[in-house]
Amino acid sequence: MRGKAGLVLGLAAGYVLGTRAGRQRYEQIKEQAEKVWNLDPVQKQVAKVQDLGKSALLAVPSALWSGAVKVSKAATTKGTPGQRLDAAIHAGDQAKDDIEDAADASAEAAEKAVKDLTAGARSAASRSASSASKPATGSASGK
């Protein structure tokens, strides 16, 4: 019971403190995030990640399919049942290695794309923030 009361008090305090900033500040943060998201450098990186995702999705299934074909061919070759089993096991091991390589390559490419995306987003955000903080040029004096 004591834990529930603490939880309710904590939620109430968080709500009160969180609402002090108000809806206006939330809207400002949201608007700035949308500006950064819609910048050309960020969208270029997003497109790169999408393209990578499509190619990565195709790499692993094709490795799986070719591995299955190799195993089935090895299992149906001429020879004794033991020789066919050994050939199928060997083909399965090779297929497993091919699938691991495809998955590793996809993961490395995804990590690189994410690093590029975050670097591009940070760069765009810093350019956006620096241009927003510059004072407007022109005559501001009332004389």
XYZ file of C-alpha atoms in Angstrom:
143
model
C 0.000 0.000 0.000
C 2.846 2.326 0.837
C 4.398 1.818 -2.627
C 1.116 2.632 -4.367
C 0.756 5.876 -2.453
C 4.319 6.829 -3.379
C 3.616 6.028 -7.005
C 0.470 8.182 -7.040
C 2.310 11.069 -5.350
C 5.190 10.735 -7.801
C 2.848 10.754 -10.780
C 1.007 13.781 -9.428
C 4.244 15.684 -8.813
C 5.529 14.772 -12.286
C 2.290 15.949 -13.847
C 2.346 19.274 -12.023
C 6.014 19.924 -12.760
C 5.668 18.774 -16.356
C 2.714 21.016 -17.088
C 4.546 24.086 -15.878
C 6.351 24.296 -19.216
C 2.964 23.991 -20.800
C 1.635 23.155 -24.194
C 3.372 26.126 -25.802
C 6.861 24.800 -25.032
C 5.860 21.344 -26.228
C 4.679 22.843 -29.520
C 7.973 24.743 -29.880
C 9.994 21.570 -29.383
C 7.765 19.634 -31.751
C 7.988 22.340 -34.426
C 11.792 22.468 -34.203
C 12.047 18.681 -34.460
C 9.834 18.705 -37.550
C 11.991 21.421 -39.133
C 15.119 19.331 -38.603
C 13.409 16.175 -39.885
C 12.311 17.925 -43.081
C 15.740 19.358 -43.929
C 17.226 18.074 -47.200
C 20.382 16.532 -45.644
C 18.276 14.578 -43.155
C 15.870 13.369 -45.836
C 18.807 12.304 -48.034
C 20.096 10.169 -45.177
C 16.614 8.767 -44.572
C 16.438 7.752 -48.244
C 19.843 6.050 -47.935
C 18.665 4.059 -44.924
C 15.470 3.062 -46.741
C 17.465 1.883 -49.767
C 19.830 -0.019 -47.505
C 16.911 -1.660 -45.745
C 15.483 -2.838 -49.037
C 18.800 -4.277 -50.230
C 19.560 -5.817 -46.825
C 16.170 -7.473 -46.774
C 16.936 -9.115 -50.095
C 20.451 -10.324 -49.197
C 19.547 -12.752 -46.419
C 16.561 -14.469 -48.090
C 18.552 -15.016 -51.272
C 21.346 -16.601 -49.223
C 18.746 -18.793 -47.481
C 17.240 -19.862 -50.791
C 20.567 -20.685 -52.438
C 21.611 -22.618 -49.331
C 18.402 -24.662 -49.405
C 18.944 -25.430 -53.091
C 22.544 -26.535 -52.440
C 21.490 -28.804 -49.573
C 18.695 -30.415 -51.584
C 21.004 -30.980 -54.565
C 23.656 -32.505 -52.309
C 21.081 -34.803 -50.700
C 19.911 -36.100 -54.080
C 23.319 -36.779 -55.665
C 24.569 -40.247 -56.538
C 26.227 -42.310 -53.874
C 25.423 -44.239 -50.776
C 23.018 -42.784 -48.235
C 25.966 -41.976 -45.969
C 27.765 -40.113 -48.769
C 24.618 -38.147 -49.585
C 24.157 -37.287 -45.903
C 27.764 -36.117 -45.646
C 27.359 -34.003 -48.804
C 24.131 -32.478 -47.458
C 25.766 -31.689 -44.096
C 28.735 -30.101 -45.861
C 26.421 -28.040 -48.092
C 24.423 -27.021 -45.010
C 27.577 -25.813 -43.280
C 28.537 -23.778 -46.345
C 25.022 -22.355 -46.550
C 25.164 -21.407 -42.870
C 28.421 -19.546 -43.460
C 26.943 -17.750 -46.487
C 23.891 -16.701 -44.471
C 26.075 -15.457 -41.612
C 28.155 -13.434 -44.064
C 25.041 -11.895 -45.627
C 23.595 -11.054 -42.210
C 26.889 -9.552 -41.008
C 27.233 -7.459 -44.163
C 23.657 -6.229 -43.770
C 24.219 -5.377 -40.105
C 27.448 -3.500 -40.856
C 25.784 -1.557 -43.650
C 22.859 -0.722 -41.364
C 25.207 0.511 -38.614
C 27.064 2.689 -41.110
C 23.812 4.093 -42.448
C 22.594 4.908 -38.936
C 25.883 6.647 -38.117
C 25.638 8.631 -41.367
C 22.020 9.483 -40.610
C 22.725 10.718 -37.100
C 25.773 12.678 -38.252
C 23.720 14.293 -41.007
C 20.893 15.072 -38.603
C 23.255 16.606 -36.060
C 24.920 18.683 -38.743
C 21.580 19.867 -40.104
C 20.312 20.594 -36.599
C 23.376 22.640 -35.719
C 23.084 24.600 -38.980
C 19.394 25.174 -38.301
C 20.032 26.243 -34.712
C 22.852 28.596 -35.684
C 20.758 30.243 -38.393
C 17.821 30.599 -35.983
C 19.983 32.224 -33.311
C 21.470 34.873 -35.640
C 19.899 38.292 -35.161
C 17.912 39.695 -38.017
C 19.813 42.242 -40.094
C 18.449 45.682 -40.732
C 17.753 48.870 -38.883
C 16.339 48.078 -35.463
C 16.845 51.488 -33.928
C 13.856 53.754 -33.574
C 15.795 57.000 -34.230
